[in-house]
Amino acid sequence: MLTLEEIQDLHAAHVQPGFGTTTPDELLFLQSTIHRFKPKRFLEIGTASGLTTGFIARFTEDAGGNHVTTLDTDTRFFGDHSKPVGYLASEIYSGDAVKVHIETGKSSLDLSTVDGPWDMAFVDADHAHPWPTLDTLAVAAHLTGPRIVLHHDLQLFRRHLWFRGTGPRALFNETPEKFRHAHPANGWNMFYIDLNMPDETWSEVAANALCMPWTARPSISRRTRDRFHTMIQTNNGIGLANLFSETVRLNRWSLARRVIFAIRFQLAKMRNP
Ligand SMILES: C[S@@+](CC[C@H](N)C(=O)[O-])C[C@H]1O[C@@H](n2cnc3c(N)ncnc32)[C@H](O)[C@@H]1O
């Protein structure tokens, strides 16, 4: 296992401001969780630079695992557009005991086209509500073994107000204490959910979270709604699927709001190319 000092040195050698990645103490928590549950196959949603992916691969190898899949909707890393998503993974982990599979242009809705199932997951993609809940619903159907889902940025809602990153918090708040575990790393910024709970309990957690007002901007598209509806109906039943579609309707953006958002987004991009 890596010591905190070893993690700090490796982290410092690769991280740069604006990378939006895990901190060394969060990585130490990731390492201890991987060692505790010993996943053979690990899944990450939200790759970005691939810094955490590389550490996960190292921890997975130490714990006897052999596979890490990571996926991201983007193909270029948001912190440095000259670099592909996941470019740091092979710099942090150069071994061959663990196969690291980077999938770009994909979200949790595409998991059935990727090489699952997995034993454990780390969700660190879109932090606006309800994305962490939707990602967890999607991931749950592809988990075997320990069925532990780690989440990042429990404190994002407070630390970066403009992000409106309430998604991890909404999911955490609705999960019964028995099935959630937060850790003091980086000011209680990481937690995991133990999906070894009765199906009805998990459906209730997801229903409660989905019914909290959404902060995703703009709200999800019709096509994404339809895909999630089908996925939720298949895995969790028609009741939760219909509730989900109703929450999409309640959180829908009007045309005027979408146009204003698009104009403001373009202006912001022109100011910060
Ligand atoms: C906070 S960064 C991930 C950081 C990374 N896990 C790490 O620790 O270095 C979030 C990433 O999620 C990606 N993303 C955003 N929405 C997504 C979605 N719905 N599905 C998959 N990836 C998404 C973004 O492109 C971005 O690269």
PDB file of C-alpha atoms and ligand atoms in Angstrom:
ATOM      1  CA  MET A   1       0.000   0.000   0.000  1.00  0.00           C
ATOM      2  CA  LEU A   2       1.153   3.565  -0.664  1.00  0.00           C
ATOM      3  CA  THR A   3       1.832   5.835   2.307  1.00  0.00           C
ATOM      4  CA  LEU A   4       0.292   9.299   2.432  1.00  0.00           C
ATOM      5  CA  GLU A   5       3.746  10.757   1.693  1.00  0.00           C
ATOM      6  CA  GLU A   6       4.136   8.554  -1.412  1.00  0.00           C
ATOM      7  CA  ILE A   7       0.686   9.564  -2.618  1.00  0.00           C
ATOM      8  CA  GLN A   8       1.470  13.235  -1.966  1.00  0.00           C
ATOM      9  CA  ASP A   9       4.715  13.062  -3.966  1.00  0.00           C
ATOM     10  CA  LEU A  10       3.124  11.323  -6.950  1.00  0.00           C
ATOM     11  CA  HIS A  11       0.097  13.637  -6.838  1.00  0.00           C
ATOM     12  CA  ALA A  12       2.279  16.782  -6.660  1.00  0.00           C
ATOM     13  CA  ALA A  13       4.339  15.608  -9.633  1.00  0.00           C
ATOM     14  CA  HIS A  14       1.262  15.593 -11.903  1.00  0.00           C
ATOM     15  CA  VAL A  15      -1.494  17.830 -10.562  1.00  0.00           C
ATOM     16  CA  GLN A  16      -2.023  21.418 -11.672  1.00  0.00           C
ATOM     17  CA  PRO A  17      -4.494  24.115 -10.591  1.00  0.00           C
ATOM     18  CA  GLY A  18      -7.926  23.617 -12.165  1.00  0.00           C
ATOM     19  CA  PHE A  19      -7.579  19.855 -12.593  1.00  0.00           C
ATOM     20  CA  GLY A  20     -10.687  19.238 -10.445  1.00  0.00           C
ATOM     21  CA  THR A  21      -9.292  16.038  -9.044  1.00  0.00           C
ATOM     22  CA  THR A  22      -8.997  14.190  -5.740  1.00  0.00           C
ATOM     23  CA  THR A  23      -6.654  15.307  -2.942  1.00  0.00           C
ATOM     24  CA  PRO A  24      -3.971  13.026  -1.424  1.00  0.00           C
ATOM     25  CA  ASP A  25      -6.017  12.361   1.721  1.00  0.00           C
ATOM     26  CA  GLU A  26      -9.048  11.498  -0.429  1.00  0.00           C
ATOM     27  CA  LEU A  27      -6.849   9.094  -2.377  1.00  0.00           C
ATOM     28  CA  LEU A  28      -5.739   7.519   0.895  1.00  0.00           C
ATOM     29  CA  PHE A  29      -9.426   6.913   1.687  1.00  0.00           C
ATOM     30  CA  LEU A  30      -9.961   5.467  -1.802  1.00  0.00           C
ATOM     31  CA  GLN A  31      -6.993   3.158  -1.205  1.00  0.00           C
ATOM     32  CA  SER A  32      -8.274   1.943   2.182  1.00  0.00           C
ATOM     33  CA  THR A  33     -11.765   1.338   0.736  1.00  0.00           C
ATOM     34  CA  ILE A  34     -10.333  -0.635  -2.191  1.00  0.00           C
ATOM     35  CA  HIS A  35      -8.210  -2.689   0.198  1.00  0.00           C
ATOM     36  CA  ARG A  36     -11.188  -3.313   2.429  1.00  0.00           C
ATOM     37  CA  PHE A  37     -13.547  -4.531  -0.314  1.00  0.00           C
ATOM     38  CA  LYS A  38     -10.964  -5.936  -2.752  1.00  0.00           C
ATOM     39  CA  PRO A  39     -12.741  -5.324  -6.083  1.00  0.00           C
ATOM     40  CA  LYS A  40     -11.388  -7.311  -9.018  1.00  0.00           C
ATOM     41  CA  ARG A  41     -12.918  -4.832 -11.460  1.00  0.00           C
ATOM     42  CA  PHE A  42     -13.348  -1.141 -10.742  1.00  0.00           C
ATOM     43  CA  LEU A  43     -15.446   1.453 -12.609  1.00  0.00           C
ATOM     44  CA  GLU A  44     -14.944   5.234 -12.607  1.00  0.00           C
ATOM     45  CA  ILE A  45     -17.539   7.640 -14.037  1.00  0.00           C
ATOM     46  CA  GLY A  46     -15.814  10.942 -14.925  1.00  0.00           C
ATOM     47  CA  THR A  47     -12.191  10.451 -16.001  1.00  0.00           C
ATOM     48  CA  ALA A  48     -10.949  14.022 -16.677  1.00  0.00           C
ATOM     49  CA  SER A  49      -7.110  13.962 -16.604  1.00  0.00           C
ATOM     50  CA  GLY A  50      -6.998  10.333 -15.463  1.00  0.00           C
ATOM     51  CA  LEU A  51      -5.009  11.219 -12.331  1.00  0.00           C
ATOM     52  CA  THR A  52      -7.402   9.402 -10.001  1.00  0.00           C
ATOM     53  CA  THR A  53      -7.789   6.600 -12.556  1.00  0.00           C
ATOM     54  CA  GLY A  54      -4.044   5.931 -12.339  1.00  0.00           C
ATOM     55  CA  PHE A  55      -4.126   5.815  -8.546  1.00  0.00           C
ATOM     56  CA  ILE A  56      -7.188   3.534  -8.607  1.00  0.00           C
ATOM     57  CA  ALA A  57      -5.283   1.178 -10.915  1.00  0.00           C
ATOM     58  CA  ARG A  58      -2.343   1.096  -8.496  1.00  0.00           C
ATOM     59  CA  PHE A  59      -4.607   0.478  -5.489  1.00  0.00           C
ATOM     60  CA  THR A  60      -6.577  -2.170  -7.402  1.00  0.00           C
ATOM     61  CA  GLU A  61      -3.394  -4.037  -8.299  1.00  0.00           C
ATOM     62  CA  ASP A  62      -2.209  -3.965  -4.652  1.00  0.00           C
ATOM     63  CA  ALA A  63      -5.610  -5.320  -3.567  1.00  0.00           C
ATOM     64  CA  GLY A  64      -5.483  -8.221  -6.067  1.00  0.00           C
ATOM     65  CA  GLY A  65      -7.729  -6.766  -8.774  1.00  0.00           C
ATOM     66  CA  ASN A  66      -7.104  -6.779 -12.502  1.00  0.00           C
ATOM     67  CA  HIS A  67      -9.296  -4.262 -14.309  1.00  0.00           C
ATOM     68  CA  VAL A  68     -10.259  -0.570 -14.236  1.00  0.00           C
ATOM     69  CA  THR A  69     -12.750   0.990 -16.622  1.00  0.00           C
ATOM     70  CA  THR A  70     -13.186   4.754 -16.703  1.00  0.00           C
ATOM     71  CA  LEU A  71     -15.565   6.731 -18.872  1.00  0.00           C
ATOM     72  CA  ASP A  72     -16.159  10.361 -19.705  1.00  0.00           C
ATOM     73  CA  THR A  73     -18.510  12.225 -22.010  1.00  0.00           C
ATOM     74  CA  ASP A  74     -15.606  14.357 -23.268  1.00  0.00           C
ATOM     75  CA  THR A  75     -12.696  13.298 -25.443  1.00  0.00           C
ATOM     76  CA  ARG A  76     -10.382  16.196 -24.498  1.00  0.00           C
ATOM     77  CA  PHE A  77      -9.429  17.005 -20.885  1.00  0.00           C
ATOM     78  CA  PHE A  78     -11.258  20.162 -19.738  1.00  0.00           C
ATOM     79  CA  GLY A  79      -8.204  21.431 -17.786  1.00  0.00           C
ATOM     80  CA  ASP A  80      -5.903  21.273 -20.844  1.00  0.00           C
ATOM     81  CA  HIS A  81      -7.575  20.870 -24.222  1.00  0.00           C
ATOM     82  CA  SER A  82      -4.313  19.807 -25.834  1.00  0.00           C
ATOM     83  CA  LYS A  83      -4.504  16.556 -23.837  1.00  0.00           C
ATOM     84  CA  PRO A  84      -6.884  13.609 -24.319  1.00  0.00           C
ATOM     85  CA  VAL A  85      -9.134  12.569 -21.473  1.00  0.00           C
ATOM     86  CA  GLY A  86      -7.337  10.077 -19.239  1.00  0.00           C
ATOM     87  CA  TYR A  87      -3.796  10.968 -20.374  1.00  0.00           C
ATOM     88  CA  LEU A  88      -2.376  10.867 -16.830  1.00  0.00           C
ATOM     89  CA  ALA A  89      -3.582   7.337 -16.048  1.00  0.00           C
ATOM     90  CA  SER A  90      -0.600   5.664 -17.692  1.00  0.00           C
ATOM     91  CA  GLU A  91       1.811   8.119 -16.072  1.00  0.00           C
ATOM     92  CA  ILE A  92       0.551   7.262 -12.590  1.00  0.00           C
ATOM     93  CA  TYR A  93       0.149   3.519 -13.241  1.00  0.00           C
ATOM     94  CA  SER A  94       2.549   1.852 -15.650  1.00  0.00           C
ATOM     95  CA  GLY A  95       2.070  -1.734 -14.498  1.00  0.00           C
ATOM     96  CA  ASP A  96       0.373  -4.438 -16.526  1.00  0.00           C
ATOM     97  CA  ALA A  97      -1.433  -6.469 -13.848  1.00  0.00           C
ATOM     98  CA  VAL A  98      -4.401  -4.128 -14.125  1.00  0.00           C
ATOM     99  CA  LYS A  99      -5.868  -3.393 -17.539  1.00  0.00           C
ATOM    100  CA  VAL A 100      -7.002   0.251 -17.732  1.00  0.00           C
ATOM    101  CA  HIS A 101      -9.785   0.785 -20.207  1.00  0.00           C
ATOM    102  CA  ILE A 102     -10.585   4.441 -21.039  1.00  0.00           C
ATOM    103  CA  GLU A 103     -13.903   5.060 -22.796  1.00  0.00           C
ATOM    104  CA  THR A 104     -14.598   8.579 -24.060  1.00  0.00           C
ATOM    105  CA  GLY A 105     -17.806  10.052 -25.441  1.00  0.00           C
ATOM    106  CA  LYS A 106     -19.792   7.858 -23.059  1.00  0.00           C
ATOM    107  CA  SER A 107     -21.914   8.299 -19.952  1.00  0.00           C
ATOM    108  CA  SER A 108     -23.353   5.879 -17.414  1.00  0.00           C
ATOM    109  CA  LEU A 109     -26.212   5.270 -19.868  1.00  0.00           C
ATOM    110  CA  ASP A 110     -23.728   3.500 -22.136  1.00  0.00           C
ATOM    111  CA  LEU A 111     -22.512   0.984 -19.556  1.00  0.00           C
ATOM    112  CA  SER A 112     -24.134  -1.946 -21.319  1.00  0.00           C
ATOM    113  CA  THR A 113     -21.864  -1.236 -24.322  1.00  0.00           C
ATOM    114  CA  VAL A 114     -18.762  -1.357 -22.118  1.00  0.00           C
ATOM    115  CA  ASP A 115     -16.949  -4.294 -20.533  1.00  0.00           C
ATOM    116  CA  GLY A 116     -18.833  -4.814 -17.245  1.00  0.00           C
ATOM    117  CA  PRO A 117     -19.794  -5.988 -14.720  1.00  0.00           C
ATOM    118  CA  TRP A 118     -17.751  -4.287 -12.004  1.00  0.00           C
ATOM    119  CA  ASP A 119     -17.390  -4.807  -8.249  1.00  0.00           C
ATOM    120  CA  MET A 120     -16.962  -1.226  -7.119  1.00  0.00           C
ATOM    121  CA  ALA A 121     -17.405   2.239  -8.619  1.00  0.00           C
ATOM    122  CA  PHE A 122     -16.345   5.843  -8.161  1.00  0.00           C
ATOM    123  CA  VAL A 123     -18.835   8.450  -9.408  1.00  0.00           C
ATOM    124  CA  ASP A 124     -17.189  11.822 -10.064  1.00  0.00           C
ATOM    125  CA  ALA A 125     -18.815  13.273 -13.185  1.00  0.00           C
ATOM    126  CA  ASP A 126     -21.562  15.918 -13.288  1.00  0.00           C
ATOM    127  CA  HIS A 127     -22.193  17.073  -9.712  1.00  0.00           C
ATOM    128  CA  ALA A 128     -25.409  18.978 -10.375  1.00  0.00           C
ATOM    129  CA  HIS A 129     -28.481  17.306  -8.969  1.00  0.00           C
ATOM    130  CA  PRO A 130     -29.779  14.725 -10.041  1.00  0.00           C
ATOM    131  CA  TRP A 131     -26.717  13.426 -11.950  1.00  0.00           C
ATOM    132  CA  PRO A 132     -24.973  11.579  -9.096  1.00  0.00           C
ATOM    133  CA  THR A 133     -28.287   9.831  -8.307  1.00  0.00           C
ATOM    134  CA  LEU A 134     -28.883   8.962 -11.980  1.00  0.00           C
ATOM    135  CA  ASP A 135     -25.302   7.742 -12.392  1.00  0.00           C
ATOM    136  CA  THR A 136     -25.677   5.569  -9.293  1.00  0.00           C
ATOM    137  CA  LEU A 137     -28.964   4.126 -10.589  1.00  0.00           C
ATOM    138  CA  ALA A 138     -27.232   3.276 -13.870  1.00  0.00           C
ATOM    139  CA  VAL A 139     -24.113   1.854 -12.213  1.00  0.00           C
ATOM    140  CA  ALA A 140     -26.116  -0.257  -9.732  1.00  0.00           C
ATOM    141  CA  ALA A 141     -27.369  -2.512 -12.520  1.00  0.00           C
ATOM    142  CA  HIS A 142     -23.787  -3.372 -13.490  1.00  0.00           C
ATOM    143  CA  LEU A 143     -22.363  -4.109 -10.049  1.00  0.00           C
ATOM    144  CA  THR A 144     -21.615  -7.476  -8.545  1.00  0.00           C
ATOM    145  CA  GLY A 145     -19.492  -8.407  -5.528  1.00  0.00           C
ATOM    146  CA  PRO A 146     -19.129  -5.713  -2.859  1.00  0.00           C
ATOM    147  CA  ARG A 147     -21.470  -3.230  -4.680  1.00  0.00           C
ATOM    148  CA  ILE A 148     -19.852  -0.165  -3.149  1.00  0.00           C
ATOM    149  CA  VAL A 149     -20.269   3.198  -4.930  1.00  0.00           C
ATOM    150  CA  LEU A 150     -17.881   5.946  -3.888  1.00  0.00           C
ATOM    151  CA  HIS A 151     -18.744   9.582  -4.524  1.00  0.00           C
ATOM    152  CA  HIS A 152     -16.623  12.725  -4.599  1.00  0.00           C
ATOM    153  CA  ASP A 153     -17.434  16.327  -3.674  1.00  0.00           C
ATOM    154  CA  LEU A 154     -19.925  16.027  -0.856  1.00  0.00           C
ATOM    155  CA  GLN A 155     -18.940  19.606   0.088  1.00  0.00           C
ATOM    156  CA  LEU A 156     -19.076  21.092  -3.427  1.00  0.00           C
ATOM    157  CA  PHE A 157     -22.510  22.637  -2.816  1.00  0.00           C
ATOM    158  CA  ARG A 158     -20.931  24.883  -0.175  1.00  0.00           C
ATOM    159  CA  ARG A 159     -17.398  25.432  -1.446  1.00  0.00           C
ATOM    160  CA  HIS A 160     -18.175  26.561  -4.996  1.00  0.00           C
ATOM    161  CA  LEU A 161     -21.635  28.084  -4.882  1.00  0.00           C
ATOM    162  CA  TRP A 162     -21.761  28.902  -8.621  1.00  0.00           C
ATOM    163  CA  PHE A 163     -21.342  25.197  -9.472  1.00  0.00           C
ATOM    164  CA  ARG A 164     -24.662  24.368  -7.792  1.00  0.00           C
ATOM    165  CA  GLY A 165     -23.120  20.953  -7.116  1.00  0.00           C
ATOM    166  CA  THR A 166     -25.792  19.667  -4.773  1.00  0.00           C
ATOM    167  CA  GLY A 167     -26.010  16.241  -6.424  1.00  0.00           C
ATOM    168  CA  PRO A 168     -23.733  14.223  -4.119  1.00  0.00           C
ATOM    169  CA  ARG A 169     -25.309  15.882  -1.061  1.00  0.00           C
ATOM    170  CA  ALA A 170     -28.885  15.120  -2.169  1.00  0.00           C
ATOM    171  CA  LEU A 171     -28.040  11.441  -2.601  1.00  0.00           C
ATOM    172  CA  PHE A 172     -26.092  11.248   0.657  1.00  0.00           C
ATOM    173  CA  ASN A 173     -28.882  12.942   2.640  1.00  0.00           C
ATOM    174  CA  GLU A 174     -31.511  10.496   1.392  1.00  0.00           C
ATOM    175  CA  THR A 175     -29.468   7.360   2.091  1.00  0.00           C
ATOM    176  CA  PRO A 176     -30.116   5.700   5.473  1.00  0.00           C
ATOM    177  CA  GLU A 177     -27.106   6.003   7.803  1.00  0.00           C
ATOM    178  CA  LYS A 178     -26.676   2.251   7.801  1.00  0.00           C
ATOM    179  CA  PHE A 179     -25.864   2.267   4.068  1.00  0.00           C
ATOM    180  CA  ARG A 180     -23.729   5.413   3.749  1.00  0.00           C
ATOM    181  CA  HIS A 181     -20.258   6.138   4.981  1.00  0.00           C
ATOM    182  CA  ALA A 182     -18.646   9.599   4.854  1.00  0.00           C
ATOM    183  CA  HIS A 183     -14.960  10.123   5.535  1.00  0.00           C
ATOM    184  CA  PRO A 184     -13.120  13.105   7.068  1.00  0.00           C
ATOM    185  CA  ALA A 185     -10.704  13.380   4.109  1.00  0.00           C
ATOM    186  CA  ASN A 186     -10.655  16.926   2.647  1.00  0.00           C
ATOM    187  CA  GLY A 187     -13.279  18.084   5.152  1.00  0.00           C
ATOM    188  CA  TRP A 188     -15.737  15.176   4.753  1.00  0.00           C
ATOM    189  CA  ASN A 189     -15.710  15.450   0.974  1.00  0.00           C
ATOM    190  CA  MET A 190     -15.906  11.727   0.140  1.00  0.00           C
ATOM    191  CA  PHE A 191     -18.472   9.072   0.905  1.00  0.00           C
ATOM    192  CA  TYR A 192     -19.633   5.719  -0.301  1.00  0.00           C
ATOM    193  CA  ILE A 193     -22.994   4.076  -0.583  1.00  0.00           C
ATOM    194  CA  ASP A 194     -23.361   0.398   0.158  1.00  0.00           C
ATOM    195  CA  LEU A 195     -25.857  -0.894  -2.379  1.00  0.00           C
ATOM    196  CA  ASN A 196     -26.290  -4.124  -0.443  1.00  0.00           C
ATOM    197  CA  MET A 197     -29.659  -2.850   0.729  1.00  0.00           C
ATOM    198  CA  PRO A 198     -33.132  -4.175  -0.061  1.00  0.00           C
ATOM    199  CA  ASP A 199     -34.362  -3.130  -3.538  1.00  0.00           C
ATOM    200  CA  GLU A 200     -37.274  -1.217  -1.973  1.00  0.00           C
ATOM    201  CA  THR A 201     -34.877   0.778   0.204  1.00  0.00           C
ATOM    202  CA  TRP A 202     -32.711   1.709  -2.786  1.00  0.00           C
ATOM    203  CA  SER A 203     -35.786   2.689  -4.831  1.00  0.00           C
ATOM    204  CA  GLU A 204     -36.986   4.857  -1.924  1.00  0.00           C
ATOM    205  CA  VAL A 205     -33.571   6.545  -1.641  1.00  0.00           C
ATOM    206  CA  ALA A 206     -33.558   7.287  -5.372  1.00  0.00           C
ATOM    207  CA  ALA A 207     -37.193   8.474  -5.351  1.00  0.00           C
ATOM    208  CA  ASN A 208     -36.586  10.854  -2.454  1.00  0.00           C
ATOM    209  CA  ALA A 209     -33.442  12.256  -4.069  1.00  0.00           C
ATOM    210  CA  LEU A 210     -35.096  12.704  -7.489  1.00  0.00           C
ATOM    211  CA  CYS A 211     -37.955  14.629  -5.858  1.00  0.00           C
ATOM    212  CA  MET A 212     -35.557  17.266  -4.480  1.00  0.00           C
ATOM    213  CA  PRO A 213     -35.385  20.324  -6.789  1.00  0.00           C
ATOM    214  CA  TRP A 214     -32.767  19.828  -9.513  1.00  0.00           C
ATOM    215  CA  THR A 215     -29.764  22.059 -10.101  1.00  0.00           C
ATOM    216  CA  ALA A 216     -28.677  20.611 -13.486  1.00  0.00           C
ATOM    217  CA  ARG A 217     -28.417  23.439 -16.033  1.00  0.00           C
ATOM    218  CA  PRO A 218     -30.111  23.027 -18.427  1.00  0.00           C
ATOM    219  CA  SER A 219     -32.272  20.149 -17.341  1.00  0.00           C
ATOM    220  CA  ILE A 220     -31.812  16.830 -19.155  1.00  0.00           C
ATOM    221  CA  SER A 221     -32.754  16.405 -22.804  1.00  0.00           C
ATOM    222  CA  ARG A 222     -35.765  14.466 -24.038  1.00  0.00           C
ATOM    223  CA  ARG A 223     -33.572  11.691 -25.486  1.00  0.00           C
ATOM    224  CA  THR A 224     -31.642  11.326 -22.211  1.00  0.00           C
ATOM    225  CA  ARG A 225     -34.915  11.275 -20.299  1.00  0.00           C
ATOM    226  CA  ASP A 226     -36.245   8.481 -22.494  1.00  0.00           C
ATOM    227  CA  ARG A 227     -33.064   6.441 -22.102  1.00  0.00           C
ATOM    228  CA  PHE A 228     -33.060   6.823 -18.320  1.00  0.00           C
ATOM    229  CA  HIS A 229     -36.792   6.049 -18.182  1.00  0.00           C
ATOM    230  CA  THR A 230     -36.195   2.742 -19.984  1.00  0.00           C
ATOM    231  CA  MET A 231     -33.176   1.919 -17.845  1.00  0.00           C
ATOM    232  CA  ILE A 232     -35.002   2.685 -14.566  1.00  0.00           C
ATOM    233  CA  GLN A 233     -38.105   0.773 -15.673  1.00  0.00           C
ATOM    234  CA  THR A 234     -35.970  -2.272 -16.478  1.00  0.00           C
ATOM    235  CA  ASN A 235     -33.926  -2.207 -13.277  1.00  0.00           C
ATOM    236  CA  ASN A 236     -36.161  -0.614 -10.669  1.00  0.00           C
ATOM    237  CA  GLY A 237     -39.708  -0.879 -11.988  1.00  0.00           C
ATOM    238  CA  ILE A 238     -42.303   1.289 -13.677  1.00  0.00           C
ATOM    239  CA  GLY A 239     -43.172   3.199 -10.462  1.00  0.00           C
ATOM    240  CA  LEU A 240     -39.739   4.775 -10.094  1.00  0.00           C
ATOM    241  CA  ALA A 241     -39.446   5.273 -13.877  1.00  0.00           C
ATOM    242  CA  ASN A 242     -42.716   7.221 -13.975  1.00  0.00           C
ATOM    243  CA  LEU A 243     -41.719   9.257 -10.938  1.00  0.00           C
ATOM    244  CA  PHE A 244     -38.414  10.067 -12.659  1.00  0.00           C
ATOM    245  CA  SER A 245     -40.224  11.291 -15.797  1.00  0.00           C
ATOM    246  CA  GLU A 246     -42.513  13.413 -13.658  1.00  0.00           C
ATOM    247  CA  THR A 247     -39.492  15.044 -11.985  1.00  0.00           C
ATOM    248  CA  VAL A 248     -38.049  15.740 -15.461  1.00  0.00           C
ATOM    249  CA  ARG A 249     -41.289  17.556 -16.299  1.00  0.00           C
ATOM    250  CA  LEU A 250     -41.218  19.537 -13.048  1.00  0.00           C
ATOM    251  CA  ASN A 251     -37.612  20.603 -13.613  1.00  0.00           C
ATOM    252  CA  ARG A 252     -37.979  21.337 -17.333  1.00  0.00           C
ATOM    253  CA  TRP A 253     -36.515  24.555 -18.685  1.00  0.00           C
ATOM    254  CA  SER A 254     -38.740  26.818 -20.769  1.00  0.00           C
ATOM    255  CA  LEU A 255     -37.584  27.738 -24.284  1.00  0.00           C
ATOM    256  CA  ALA A 256     -36.868  31.315 -23.127  1.00  0.00           C
ATOM    257  CA  ARG A 257     -34.721  30.060 -20.266  1.00  0.00           C
ATOM    258  CA  ARG A 258     -32.777  27.763 -22.604  1.00  0.00           C
ATOM    259  CA  VAL A 259     -32.139  30.582 -25.092  1.00  0.00           C
ATOM    260  CA  ILE A 260     -30.908  32.914 -22.319  1.00  0.00           C
ATOM    261  CA  PHE A 261     -28.689  30.134 -20.964  1.00  0.00           C
ATOM    262  CA  ALA A 262     -27.224  29.450 -24.441  1.00  0.00           C
ATOM    263  CA  ILE A 263     -26.459  33.155 -25.000  1.00  0.00           C
ATOM    264  CA  ARG A 264     -24.848  33.542 -21.576  1.00  0.00           C
ATOM    265  CA  PHE A 265     -22.857  30.335 -22.101  1.00  0.00           C
ATOM    266  CA  GLN A 266     -21.515  31.569 -25.473  1.00  0.00           C
ATOM    267  CA  LEU A 267     -20.636  34.969 -23.989  1.00  0.00           C
ATOM    268  CA  ALA A 268     -18.797  33.287 -21.109  1.00  0.00           C
ATOM    269  CA  LYS A 269     -16.908  31.106 -23.618  1.00  0.00           C
ATOM    270  CA  MET A 270     -15.895  34.177 -25.654  1.00  0.00           C
ATOM    271  CA  ARG A 271     -14.622  35.890 -22.500  1.00  0.00           C
ATOM    272  CA  ASN A 272     -12.687  32.752 -21.426  1.00  0.00           C
ATOM    273  CA  PRO A 273     -11.719  31.001 -24.678  1.00  0.00           C
TER     274      PRO A 273
HETATM  275  C1  LIG B   1     -14.584  16.432 -11.762  1.00  0.00           C
HETATM  276  S1  LIG B   1     -14.107  15.794 -13.294  1.00  0.00           S
HETATM  277  C2  LIG B   1     -13.569  14.177 -12.907  1.00  0.00           C
HETATM  278  C3  LIG B   1     -12.311  14.142 -12.125  1.00  0.00           C
HETATM  279  C4  LIG B   1     -11.639  12.803 -12.047  1.00  0.00           C
HETATM  280  N1  LIG B   1     -12.518  11.764 -11.519  1.00  0.00           N
HETATM  281  C5  LIG B   1     -10.406  12.911 -11.177  1.00  0.00           C
HETATM  282  O1  LIG B   1     -10.512  12.587  -9.982  1.00  0.00           O
HETATM  283  O2  LIG B   1      -9.378  13.378 -11.670  1.00  0.00           O
HETATM  284  C6  LIG B   1     -15.627  15.486 -14.080  1.00  0.00           C
HETATM  285  C7  LIG B   1     -15.511  14.823 -15.441  1.00  0.00           C
HETATM  286  O3  LIG B   1     -16.776  14.237 -15.720  1.00  0.00           O
HETATM  287  C8  LIG B   1     -17.088  14.410 -17.088  1.00  0.00           C
HETATM  288  N2  LIG B   1     -18.552  14.351 -17.186  1.00  0.00           N
HETATM  289  C9  LIG B   1     -19.464  15.338 -17.030  1.00  0.00           C
HETATM  290  N3  LIG B   1     -20.701  14.857 -17.135  1.00  0.00           N
HETATM  291  C10 LIG B   1     -20.585  13.530 -17.359  1.00  0.00           C
HETATM  292  C11 LIG B   1     -21.510  12.460 -17.514  1.00  0.00           C
HETATM  293  N4  LIG B   1     -22.825  12.671 -17.478  1.00  0.00           N
HETATM  294  N5  LIG B   1     -21.019  11.217 -17.704  1.00  0.00           N
HETATM  295  C12 LIG B   1     -19.687  10.993 -17.743  1.00  0.00           C
HETATM  296  N6  LIG B   1     -18.766  11.949 -17.590  1.00  0.00           N
HETATM  297  C13 LIG B   1     -19.203  13.202 -17.394  1.00  0.00           C
HETATM  298  C14 LIG B   1     -16.461  15.731 -17.465  1.00  0.00           C
HETATM  299  O4  LIG B   1     -16.173  15.758 -18.846  1.00  0.00           O
HETATM  300  C15 LIG B   1     -15.210  15.766 -16.593  1.00  0.00           C
HETATM  301  O5  LIG B   1     -14.094  15.306 -17.301  1.00  0.00           O
END
